[in-house]
């Protein structure tokens, strides 16, 4: 048969960009960045930002470019990591497409500006989007759900929650991230003890804030730890 072969798939990237709150949602709401498609298939439907990888690009470079082109948001300072690869036949009516999805967490996502092949770009409540099975194009509902679960799970054994906070934050700010992501209420005293005694999780800045009223609260920044020992386990 020789060395002849035929390429039979296109390569694409998708981005699950999560943040807390938006102009259209309160700060205790987990939200995702979506774009409205200009072109067929699924013209007019909402989708995750993304597109096809160009010949000279790496996957990560394509993800950064697509996010900038479709939403006007730069990925330079985002926590960006590979989520999973999706390649089931039939997931794209145009032909075989294999997509690598990326997960990004943003504390204060700027208002997106649609561009490229997007009619609009907006920040939506994750619960609202996932509850409507027909809202997202392709298999993007599944990809979004996978990204949300990845983020929730990683909060248990990594300091990923600090990626949702600003450069400086209080323990109450960090607790709010866990409560929103896990959809539960956490005891403030136990949480404070776990956070401040877990090696490398957070570091005090030496400053305080009174922005929430009441007594001054200490400000912290993300520590050097890459994993949490012991982990912050989700309540059952």
mmCIF file of C-alpha atoms in Angstrom:
data_model
loop_
_atom_site.group_PDB
_atom_site.id
_atom_site.type_symbol
_atom_site.label_atom_id
_atom_site.label_comp_id
_atom_site.label_asym_id
_atom_site.label_seq_id
_atom_site.Cartn_x
_atom_site.Cartn_y
_atom_site.Cartn_z
ATOM 1 C CA UNK A 1 0.000 0.000 0.000
ATOM 2 C CA UNK A 2 3.025 2.279 0.253
ATOM 3 C CA UNK A 3 3.011 5.382 2.389
ATOM 4 C CA UNK A 4 -0.056 7.016 0.876
ATOM 5 C CA UNK A 5 -2.641 8.310 3.305
ATOM 6 C CA UNK A 6 -5.594 10.665 3.304
ATOM 7 C CA UNK A 7 -6.302 13.383 5.839
ATOM 8 C CA UNK A 8 -9.929 13.056 6.835
ATOM 9 C CA UNK A 9 -10.454 15.496 9.715
ATOM 10 C CA UNK A 10 -10.259 19.199 10.501
ATOM 11 C CA UNK A 11 -8.788 20.480 13.778
ATOM 12 C CA UNK A 12 -10.516 23.113 15.890
ATOM 13 C CA UNK A 13 -10.392 24.679 19.353
ATOM 14 C CA UNK A 14 -13.193 25.722 21.712
ATOM 15 C CA UNK A 15 -12.974 27.823 24.873
ATOM 16 C CA UNK A 16 -14.906 27.475 28.112
ATOM 17 C CA UNK A 17 -14.383 30.879 29.746
ATOM 18 C CA UNK A 18 -15.880 31.062 33.247
ATOM 19 C CA UNK A 19 -16.293 34.063 35.512
ATOM 20 C CA UNK A 20 -18.342 35.130 38.524
ATOM 21 C CA UNK A 21 -21.034 37.669 37.791
ATOM 22 C CA UNK A 22 -21.590 39.989 34.865
ATOM 23 C CA UNK A 23 -23.603 43.074 33.980
ATOM 24 C CA UNK A 24 -26.641 40.854 33.469
ATOM 25 C CA UNK A 25 -25.991 38.571 36.453
ATOM 26 C CA UNK A 26 -25.203 39.120 40.151
ATOM 27 C CA UNK A 27 -21.755 38.440 41.581
ATOM 28 C CA UNK A 28 -22.920 35.165 43.113
ATOM 29 C CA UNK A 29 -23.618 33.638 39.682
ATOM 30 C CA UNK A 30 -21.272 31.387 37.728
ATOM 31 C CA UNK A 31 -21.210 32.676 34.142
ATOM 32 C CA UNK A 32 -19.746 31.658 30.782
ATOM 33 C CA UNK A 33 -18.658 33.638 27.735
ATOM 34 C CA UNK A 34 -20.661 32.800 24.584
ATOM 35 C CA UNK A 35 -20.822 34.037 20.992
ATOM 36 C CA UNK A 36 -23.722 34.064 18.544
ATOM 37 C CA UNK A 37 -22.856 32.428 15.250
ATOM 38 C CA UNK A 38 -22.946 34.441 12.026
ATOM 39 C CA UNK A 39 -22.537 31.518 9.622
ATOM 40 C CA UNK A 40 -24.103 28.112 9.031
ATOM 41 C CA UNK A 41 -24.332 25.572 10.471
ATOM 42 C CA UNK A 42 -26.365 26.714 13.478
ATOM 43 C CA UNK A 43 -26.537 30.265 12.213
ATOM 44 C CA UNK A 44 -27.910 32.530 14.945
ATOM 45 C CA UNK A 45 -27.351 29.956 17.704
ATOM 46 C CA UNK A 46 -25.085 30.581 20.665
ATOM 47 C CA UNK A 47 -21.808 28.716 20.989
ATOM 48 C CA UNK A 48 -18.511 28.655 22.823
ATOM 49 C CA UNK A 49 -15.819 30.886 21.313
ATOM 50 C CA UNK A 50 -13.554 28.935 18.977
ATOM 51 C CA UNK A 51 -12.794 27.925 15.424
ATOM 52 C CA UNK A 52 -10.462 26.073 13.110
ATOM 53 C CA UNK A 53 -6.720 25.892 13.706
ATOM 54 C CA UNK A 54 -4.619 27.461 10.966
ATOM 55 C CA UNK A 55 -1.773 25.520 9.346
ATOM 56 C CA UNK A 56 1.007 27.450 11.065
ATOM 57 C CA UNK A 57 -0.602 27.564 14.518
ATOM 58 C CA UNK A 58 -0.283 25.543 17.685
ATOM 59 C CA UNK A 59 -3.507 24.651 19.484
ATOM 60 C CA UNK A 60 -2.910 27.155 22.264
ATOM 61 C CA UNK A 61 -2.109 29.931 19.768
ATOM 62 C CA UNK A 62 -5.341 29.206 17.918
ATOM 63 C CA UNK A 63 -7.299 29.399 21.173
ATOM 64 C CA UNK A 64 -5.785 32.782 22.032
ATOM 65 C CA UNK A 65 -6.439 34.100 18.510
ATOM 66 C CA UNK A 66 -10.050 32.879 18.332
ATOM 67 C CA UNK A 67 -10.878 34.374 21.721
ATOM 68 C CA UNK A 68 -9.474 37.744 20.651
ATOM 69 C CA UNK A 69 -11.114 37.713 17.204
ATOM 70 C CA UNK A 70 -14.576 36.628 18.328
ATOM 71 C CA UNK A 71 -14.866 38.474 21.651
ATOM 72 C CA UNK A 72 -12.119 41.122 21.746
ATOM 73 C CA UNK A 73 -10.748 39.570 24.951
ATOM 74 C CA UNK A 74 -7.023 38.920 25.243
ATOM 75 C CA UNK A 75 -5.929 35.668 26.880
ATOM 76 C CA UNK A 76 -2.498 36.918 27.960
ATOM 77 C CA UNK A 77 -3.305 36.956 31.682
ATOM 78 C CA UNK A 78 -5.964 34.254 31.802
ATOM 79 C CA UNK A 79 -5.583 30.912 33.511
ATOM 80 C CA UNK A 80 -5.804 28.752 30.368
ATOM 81 C CA UNK A 81 -5.519 24.965 30.390
ATOM 82 C CA UNK A 82 -6.520 22.112 28.108
ATOM 83 C CA UNK A 83 -9.824 20.569 29.107
ATOM 84 C CA UNK A 84 -10.441 17.626 26.760
ATOM 85 C CA UNK A 85 -10.562 16.567 23.105
ATOM 86 C CA UNK A 86 -13.855 15.891 21.316
ATOM 87 C CA UNK A 87 -13.877 13.922 18.082
ATOM 88 C CA UNK A 88 -17.045 11.888 17.787
ATOM 89 C CA UNK A 89 -18.272 11.427 14.183
ATOM 90 C CA UNK A 90 -21.265 13.635 13.438
ATOM 91 C CA UNK A 91 -20.531 16.336 16.001
ATOM 92 C CA UNK A 92 -20.196 18.833 13.129
ATOM 93 C CA UNK A 93 -22.510 18.567 10.082
ATOM 94 C CA UNK A 94 -19.752 19.936 7.814
ATOM 95 C CA UNK A 95 -17.608 16.838 8.268
ATOM 96 C CA UNK A 96 -15.210 15.239 10.717
ATOM 97 C CA UNK A 97 -13.932 17.868 13.156
ATOM 98 C CA UNK A 98 -11.714 17.139 16.142
ATOM 99 C CA UNK A 99 -11.789 19.898 18.751
ATOM 100 C CA UNK A 100 -9.499 20.535 21.701
ATOM 101 C CA UNK A 101 -11.296 22.502 24.389
ATOM 102 C CA UNK A 102 -9.571 24.948 26.733
ATOM 103 C CA UNK A 103 -10.732 26.118 30.142
ATOM 104 C CA UNK A 104 -10.173 29.714 31.260
ATOM 105 C CA UNK A 105 -11.048 31.281 34.613
ATOM 106 C CA UNK A 106 -11.368 35.059 34.888
ATOM 107 C CA UNK A 107 -12.074 37.133 38.036
ATOM 108 C CA UNK A 108 -13.385 40.233 36.250
ATOM 109 C CA UNK A 109 -14.245 39.469 32.652
ATOM 110 C CA UNK A 110 -14.482 42.658 30.569
ATOM 111 C CA UNK A 111 -17.516 43.237 28.395
ATOM 112 C CA UNK A 112 -16.958 41.267 25.171
ATOM 113 C CA UNK A 113 -17.081 42.828 21.710
ATOM 114 C CA UNK A 114 -18.194 40.519 18.906
ATOM 115 C CA UNK A 115 -15.952 40.176 15.871
ATOM 116 C CA UNK A 116 -14.863 37.710 13.238
ATOM 117 C CA UNK A 117 -17.694 35.309 12.486
ATOM 118 C CA UNK A 118 -19.667 36.188 15.639
ATOM 119 C CA UNK A 119 -22.839 38.296 15.471
ATOM 120 C CA UNK A 120 -22.784 38.970 19.207
ATOM 121 C CA UNK A 121 -20.822 38.069 22.303
ATOM 122 C CA UNK A 122 -22.254 37.965 25.815
ATOM 123 C CA UNK A 123 -21.786 36.577 29.304
ATOM 124 C CA UNK A 124 -24.503 34.099 30.296
ATOM 125 C CA UNK A 125 -25.476 32.358 33.514
ATOM 126 C CA UNK A 126 -24.138 28.795 33.329
ATOM 127 C CA UNK A 127 -27.230 27.354 35.027
ATOM 128 C CA UNK A 128 -29.488 29.124 32.533
ATOM 129 C CA UNK A 129 -27.515 27.853 29.543
ATOM 130 C CA UNK A 130 -27.212 24.265 30.733
ATOM 131 C CA UNK A 131 -30.920 24.121 31.584
ATOM 132 C CA UNK A 132 -31.811 24.842 27.928
ATOM 133 C CA UNK A 133 -30.647 21.845 25.911
ATOM 134 C CA UNK A 134 -31.281 23.606 22.610
ATOM 135 C CA UNK A 135 -29.469 26.857 23.316
ATOM 136 C CA UNK A 136 -25.916 25.916 22.274
ATOM 137 C CA UNK A 137 -24.706 24.789 18.842
ATOM 138 C CA UNK A 138 -22.853 21.543 18.112
ATOM 139 C CA UNK A 139 -21.942 19.612 21.280
ATOM 140 C CA UNK A 140 -21.005 22.767 23.162
ATOM 141 C CA UNK A 141 -23.465 22.102 25.983
ATOM 142 C CA UNK A 142 -21.495 18.954 26.812
ATOM 143 C CA UNK A 143 -18.167 20.809 26.577
ATOM 144 C CA UNK A 144 -19.442 23.593 28.846
ATOM 145 C CA UNK A 145 -20.707 21.053 31.396
ATOM 146 C CA UNK A 146 -17.342 19.269 31.318
ATOM 147 C CA UNK A 147 -15.521 22.559 31.874
ATOM 148 C CA UNK A 148 -17.704 23.488 34.841
ATOM 149 C CA UNK A 149 -17.203 20.086 36.455
ATOM 150 C CA UNK A 150 -13.431 20.279 35.859
ATOM 151 C CA UNK A 151 -13.312 23.645 37.616
ATOM 152 C CA UNK A 152 -15.448 22.404 40.524
ATOM 153 C CA UNK A 153 -13.292 19.319 40.999
ATOM 154 C CA UNK A 154 -9.993 21.193 40.791
ATOM 155 C CA UNK A 155 -11.124 23.515 43.569
ATOM 156 C CA UNK A 156 -10.807 20.518 45.887
ATOM 157 C CA UNK A 157 -7.151 19.714 45.357
ATOM 158 C CA UNK A 158 -5.576 22.819 43.768
ATOM 159 C CA UNK A 159 -5.585 26.563 44.606
ATOM 160 C CA UNK A 160 -7.524 27.221 41.385
ATOM 161 C CA UNK A 161 -10.166 29.250 43.252
ATOM 162 C CA UNK A 162 -7.689 32.121 43.549
ATOM 163 C CA UNK A 163 -7.875 32.506 39.749
ATOM 164 C CA UNK A 164 -11.435 33.809 40.242
ATOM 165 C CA UNK A 165 -10.203 36.476 42.680
ATOM 166 C CA UNK A 166 -8.367 39.689 42.084
ATOM 167 C CA UNK A 167 -4.682 40.183 42.807
ATOM 168 C CA UNK A 168 -5.585 40.800 46.467
ATOM 169 C CA UNK A 169 -8.599 39.302 48.189
ATOM 170 C CA UNK A 170 -10.096 38.491 51.562
ATOM 171 C CA UNK A 171 -10.830 35.010 52.856
ATOM 172 C CA UNK A 172 -14.521 35.899 52.499
ATOM 173 C CA UNK A 173 -13.936 36.652 48.795
ATOM 174 C CA UNK A 174 -12.326 33.242 48.384
ATOM 175 C CA UNK A 175 -15.108 31.508 50.316
ATOM 176 C CA UNK A 176 -17.677 33.090 47.985
ATOM 177 C CA UNK A 177 -15.914 31.461 45.014
ATOM 178 C CA UNK A 178 -16.242 28.032 46.604
ATOM 179 C CA UNK A 179 -19.874 28.619 47.558
ATOM 180 C CA UNK A 180 -20.849 29.763 44.073
ATOM 181 C CA UNK A 181 -18.928 27.025 42.294
ATOM 182 C CA UNK A 182 -20.184 24.249 44.542
ATOM 183 C CA UNK A 183 -23.677 25.660 45.085
ATOM 184 C CA UNK A 184 -23.493 25.323 48.853
ATOM 185 C CA UNK A 185 -22.943 27.272 52.063
ATOM 186 C CA UNK A 186 -19.604 26.895 53.854
ATOM 187 C CA UNK A 187 -18.968 27.558 57.537
ATOM 188 C CA UNK A 188 -16.861 30.763 57.642
ATOM 189 C CA UNK A 189 -14.712 29.816 60.649
ATOM 190 C CA UNK A 190 -13.804 26.345 59.415
ATOM 191 C CA UNK A 191 -13.053 27.725 55.950
ATOM 192 C CA UNK A 192 -10.833 30.476 57.329
ATOM 193 C CA UNK A 193 -8.884 27.952 59.390
ATOM 194 C CA UNK A 194 -8.408 25.570 56.460
ATOM 195 C CA UNK A 195 -7.328 28.304 54.041
ATOM 196 C CA UNK A 196 -4.855 30.018 56.341
ATOM 197 C CA UNK A 197 -3.275 26.789 57.639
ATOM 198 C CA UNK A 198 -2.905 24.988 54.281
ATOM 199 C CA UNK A 199 0.750 25.445 53.266
ATOM 200 C CA UNK A 200 1.201 27.777 50.288
ATOM 201 C CA UNK A 201 -2.517 28.310 49.601
ATOM 202 C CA UNK A 202 -2.604 32.039 50.379
ATOM 203 C CA UNK A 203 -0.144 34.606 51.682
ATOM 204 C CA UNK A 204 -0.991 37.727 53.736
ATOM 205 C CA UNK A 205 -0.191 41.026 52.062
ATOM 206 C CA UNK A 206 0.015 42.965 55.321
ATOM 207 C CA UNK A 207 -2.885 45.177 54.242
ATOM 208 C CA UNK A 208 -6.552 45.292 55.209
ATOM 209 C CA UNK A 209 -9.805 46.463 53.656
ATOM 210 C CA UNK A 210 -13.134 47.777 54.949
ATOM 211 C CA UNK A 211 -14.953 47.653 51.604
ATOM 212 C CA UNK A 212 -17.611 45.309 53.008
ATOM 213 C CA UNK A 213 -18.169 47.421 56.110
ATOM 214 C CA UNK A 214 -17.567 46.346 59.672
ATOM 215 C CA UNK A 215 -14.149 45.401 61.001
ATOM 216 C CA UNK A 216 -11.110 45.591 58.707
ATOM 217 C CA UNK A 217 -10.470 42.308 56.894
ATOM 218 C CA UNK A 218 -6.988 41.054 56.049
ATOM 219 C CA UNK A 219 -5.987 40.952 52.402
ATOM 220 C CA UNK A 220 -4.264 37.921 50.897
ATOM 221 C CA UNK A 221 -2.717 36.936 47.584
ATOM 222 C CA UNK A 222 -2.312 33.552 45.931
ATOM 223 C CA UNK A 223 0.506 31.490 47.421
ATOM 224 C CA UNK A 224 3.049 29.283 45.632
ATOM 225 C CA UNK A 225 1.280 25.946 46.215
ATOM 226 C CA UNK A 226 0.348 23.889 43.148
ATOM 227 C CA UNK A 227 -1.790 21.449 45.133
ATOM 228 C CA UNK A 228 -3.708 21.582 48.407
ATOM 229 C CA UNK A 229 -2.698 19.234 51.187
ATOM 230 C CA UNK A 230 -5.051 18.434 52.803
ATOM 231 C CA UNK A 231 -7.636 18.994 50.040
ATOM 232 C CA UNK A 232 -10.740 21.189 50.351
ATOM 233 C CA UNK A 233 -13.378 18.496 49.949
ATOM 234 C CA UNK A 234 -16.814 19.307 48.573
ATOM 235 C CA UNK A 235 -19.703 18.787 50.994
ATOM 236 C CA UNK A 236 -21.768 15.729 50.090
#
